[in-house]
CSV table of C-alpha atoms in Angstrom, one decimal:
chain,number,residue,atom,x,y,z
A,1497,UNK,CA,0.0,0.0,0.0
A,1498,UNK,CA,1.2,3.3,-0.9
A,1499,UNK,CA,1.1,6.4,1.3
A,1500,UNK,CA,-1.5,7.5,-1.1
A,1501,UNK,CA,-3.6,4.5,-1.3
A,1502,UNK,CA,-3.1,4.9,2.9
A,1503,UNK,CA,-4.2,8.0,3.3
A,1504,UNK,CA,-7.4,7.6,0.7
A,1505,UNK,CA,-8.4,4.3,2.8
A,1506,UNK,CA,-7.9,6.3,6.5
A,1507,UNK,CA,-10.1,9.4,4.7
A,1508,UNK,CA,-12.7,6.7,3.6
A,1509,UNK,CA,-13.1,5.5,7.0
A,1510,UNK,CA,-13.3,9.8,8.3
A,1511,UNK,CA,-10.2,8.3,10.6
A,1512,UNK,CA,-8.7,11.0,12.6
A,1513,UNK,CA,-5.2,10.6,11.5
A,1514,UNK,CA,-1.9,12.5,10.2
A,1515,UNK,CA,0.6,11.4,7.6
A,1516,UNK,CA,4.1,12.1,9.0
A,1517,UNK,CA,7.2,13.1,6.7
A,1518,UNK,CA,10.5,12.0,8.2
A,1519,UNK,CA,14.0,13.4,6.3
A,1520,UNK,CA,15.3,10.3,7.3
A,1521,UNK,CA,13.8,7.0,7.7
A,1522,UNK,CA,13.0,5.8,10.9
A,1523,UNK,CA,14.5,2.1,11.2
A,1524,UNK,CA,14.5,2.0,15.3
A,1525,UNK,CA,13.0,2.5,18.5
A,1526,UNK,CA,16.0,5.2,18.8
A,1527,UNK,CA,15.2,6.7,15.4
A,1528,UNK,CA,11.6,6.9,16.7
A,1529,UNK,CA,12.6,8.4,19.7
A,1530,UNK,CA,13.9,12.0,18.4
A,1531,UNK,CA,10.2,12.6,17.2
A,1532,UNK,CA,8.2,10.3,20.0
A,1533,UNK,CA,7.4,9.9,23.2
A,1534,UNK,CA,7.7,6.3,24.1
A,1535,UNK,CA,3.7,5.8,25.2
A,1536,UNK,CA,2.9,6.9,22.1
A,1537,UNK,CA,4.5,5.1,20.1
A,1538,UNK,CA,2.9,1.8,18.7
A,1539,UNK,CA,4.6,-0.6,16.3
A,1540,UNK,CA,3.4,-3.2,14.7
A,1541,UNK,CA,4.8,-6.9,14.4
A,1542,UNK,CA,3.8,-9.6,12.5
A,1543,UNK,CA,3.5,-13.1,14.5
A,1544,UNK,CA,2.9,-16.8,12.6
A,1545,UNK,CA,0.7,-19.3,14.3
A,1546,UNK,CA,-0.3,-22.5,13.3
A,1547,UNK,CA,-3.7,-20.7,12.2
A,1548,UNK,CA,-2.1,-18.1,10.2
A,1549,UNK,CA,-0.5,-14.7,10.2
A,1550,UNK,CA,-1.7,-12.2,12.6
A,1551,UNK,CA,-0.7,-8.2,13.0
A,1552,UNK,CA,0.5,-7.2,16.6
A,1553,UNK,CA,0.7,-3.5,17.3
A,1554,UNK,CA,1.6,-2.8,20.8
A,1555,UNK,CA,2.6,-0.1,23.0
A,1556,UNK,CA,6.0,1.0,22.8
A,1557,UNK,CA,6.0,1.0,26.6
A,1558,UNK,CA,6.6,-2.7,25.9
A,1559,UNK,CA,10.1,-3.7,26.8
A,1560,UNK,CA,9.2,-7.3,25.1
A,1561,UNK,CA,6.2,-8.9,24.0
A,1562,UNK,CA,4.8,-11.5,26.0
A,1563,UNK,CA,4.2,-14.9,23.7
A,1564,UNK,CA,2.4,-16.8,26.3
A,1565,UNK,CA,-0.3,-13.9,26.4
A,1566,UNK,CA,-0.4,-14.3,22.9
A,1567,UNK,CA,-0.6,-17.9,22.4
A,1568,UNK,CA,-3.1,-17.8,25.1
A,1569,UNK,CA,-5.8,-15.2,23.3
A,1570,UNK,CA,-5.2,-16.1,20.2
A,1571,UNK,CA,-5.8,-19.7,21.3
A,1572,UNK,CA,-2.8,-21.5,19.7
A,1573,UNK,CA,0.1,-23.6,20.4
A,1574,UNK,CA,2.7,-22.5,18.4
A,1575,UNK,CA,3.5,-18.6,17.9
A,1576,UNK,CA,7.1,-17.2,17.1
A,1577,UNK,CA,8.1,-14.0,15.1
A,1578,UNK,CA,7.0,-14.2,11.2
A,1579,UNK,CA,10.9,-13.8,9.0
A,1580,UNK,CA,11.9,-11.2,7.0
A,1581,UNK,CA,10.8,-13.1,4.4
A,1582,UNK,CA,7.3,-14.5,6.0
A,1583,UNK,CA,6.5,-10.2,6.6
A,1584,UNK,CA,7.3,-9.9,2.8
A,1585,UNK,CA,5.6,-12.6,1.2
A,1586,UNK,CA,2.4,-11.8,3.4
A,1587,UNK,CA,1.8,-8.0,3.4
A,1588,UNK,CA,4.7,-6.6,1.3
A,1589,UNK,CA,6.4,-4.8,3.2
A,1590,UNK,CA,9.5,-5.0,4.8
A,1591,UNK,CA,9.9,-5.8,9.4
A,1592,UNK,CA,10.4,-2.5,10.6
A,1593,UNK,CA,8.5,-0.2,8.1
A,1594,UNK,CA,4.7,-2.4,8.3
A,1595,UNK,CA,1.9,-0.3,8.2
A,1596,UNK,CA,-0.6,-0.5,11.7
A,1597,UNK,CA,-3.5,-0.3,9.1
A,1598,UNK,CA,-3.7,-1.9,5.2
A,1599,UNK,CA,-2.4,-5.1,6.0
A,1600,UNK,CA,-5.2,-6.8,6.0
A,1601,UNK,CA,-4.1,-9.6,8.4
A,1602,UNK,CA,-6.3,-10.3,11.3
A,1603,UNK,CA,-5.1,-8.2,14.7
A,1604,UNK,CA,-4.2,-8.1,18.6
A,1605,UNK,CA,-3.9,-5.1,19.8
A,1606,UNK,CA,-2.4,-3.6,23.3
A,1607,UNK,CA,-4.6,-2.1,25.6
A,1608,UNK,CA,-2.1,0.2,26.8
A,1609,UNK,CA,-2.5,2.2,23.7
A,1610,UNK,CA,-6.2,3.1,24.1
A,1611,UNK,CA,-4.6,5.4,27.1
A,1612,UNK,CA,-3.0,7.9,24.5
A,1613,UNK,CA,-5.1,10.4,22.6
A,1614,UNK,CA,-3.1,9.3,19.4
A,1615,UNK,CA,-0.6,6.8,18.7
A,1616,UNK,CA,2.4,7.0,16.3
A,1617,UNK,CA,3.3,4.1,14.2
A,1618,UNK,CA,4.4,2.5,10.7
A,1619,UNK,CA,2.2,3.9,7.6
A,1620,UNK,CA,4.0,1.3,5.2
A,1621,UNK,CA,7.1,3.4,4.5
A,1622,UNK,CA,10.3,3.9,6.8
A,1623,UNK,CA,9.8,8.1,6.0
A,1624,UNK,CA,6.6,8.3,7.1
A,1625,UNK,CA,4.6,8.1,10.3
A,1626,UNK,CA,0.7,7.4,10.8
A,1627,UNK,CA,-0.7,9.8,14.1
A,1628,UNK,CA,-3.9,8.0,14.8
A,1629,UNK,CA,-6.7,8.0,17.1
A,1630,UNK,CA,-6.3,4.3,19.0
A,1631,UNK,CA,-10.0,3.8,18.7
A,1632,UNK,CA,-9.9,4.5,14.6
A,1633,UNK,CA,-6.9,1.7,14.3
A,1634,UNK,CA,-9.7,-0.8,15.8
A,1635,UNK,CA,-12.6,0.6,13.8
A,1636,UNK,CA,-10.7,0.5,10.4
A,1637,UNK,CA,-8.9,-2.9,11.3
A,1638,UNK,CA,-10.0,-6.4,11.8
A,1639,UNK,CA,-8.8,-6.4,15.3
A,1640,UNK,CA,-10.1,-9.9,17.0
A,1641,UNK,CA,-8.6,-9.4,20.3
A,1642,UNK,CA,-7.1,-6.8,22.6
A,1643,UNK,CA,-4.8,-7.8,24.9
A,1644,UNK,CA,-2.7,-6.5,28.3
């Protein structure tokens, strides 16, 4: 999905959002933090199950992401980080720039977010940065669980 094409889906769905321009690419939590508060912040993973691919987006308060909690609401056995590769192959993009909406993979989301008044995360392209209401990211996506 291009920045475009993600900012045409956000305006269909009267999200209340901002597209972000970045003269360098942000690649890393640290890169991240020059523009971001840490709460605010909210990347998104992708995770492979035995059921499929899923989209994580979680709080960047997270110092790790817990995979028993996982495994446990998304009622699976087997859950481990999807590759480089896998992320590709799945949603086109590349670990590290995913978009928190457009992917169309079934998501978990952290409840921590909903405590921010916007959230600041991947828009599909390491210049750029979505600002979006948390409770527009769960309308617009197919989020099946939240999580703590």
């Amino acid at each position: 999905m291009t920045i475009t094409e993600l900012e045409q889906l956000l305006t269909e769905h009267t999200a209340d959002f901002e597209i972000i321009h970045h003269p360098k690419p942000i690649k890393s939590r640290m890169d991240a933090l020059q523009y971001f508060n840490l709460e605010e912040m909210a990347p998104t993973l992708i995770v492979k199950t035995e059921k499929g691919f899923y989209a994580v987006i979680v709080s960047g308060t997270r110092e790790k992401v817990d995979f028993d909690i996982l495994r446990e609401q998304l009622n699976c056995q087997e859950i481990s980080m999807a590759t480089k590769e896998e992320v590709l192959a799945q949603i086109g993009m590349k670990p590290g720039e995913v978009a928190m909406i457009g992917h169309h993979l079934p998501c978990v989301i952290d409840e921590n977010i909903f405590q921010q008044q916007y959230i600041y995360g991947g828009a599909g392209d390491a210049r750029y940065t979505l600002k979006i209401r948390p409770s527009d990211l769960e309308r617009i996506n197919r989020v099946i669980q939240r999580f703590n």
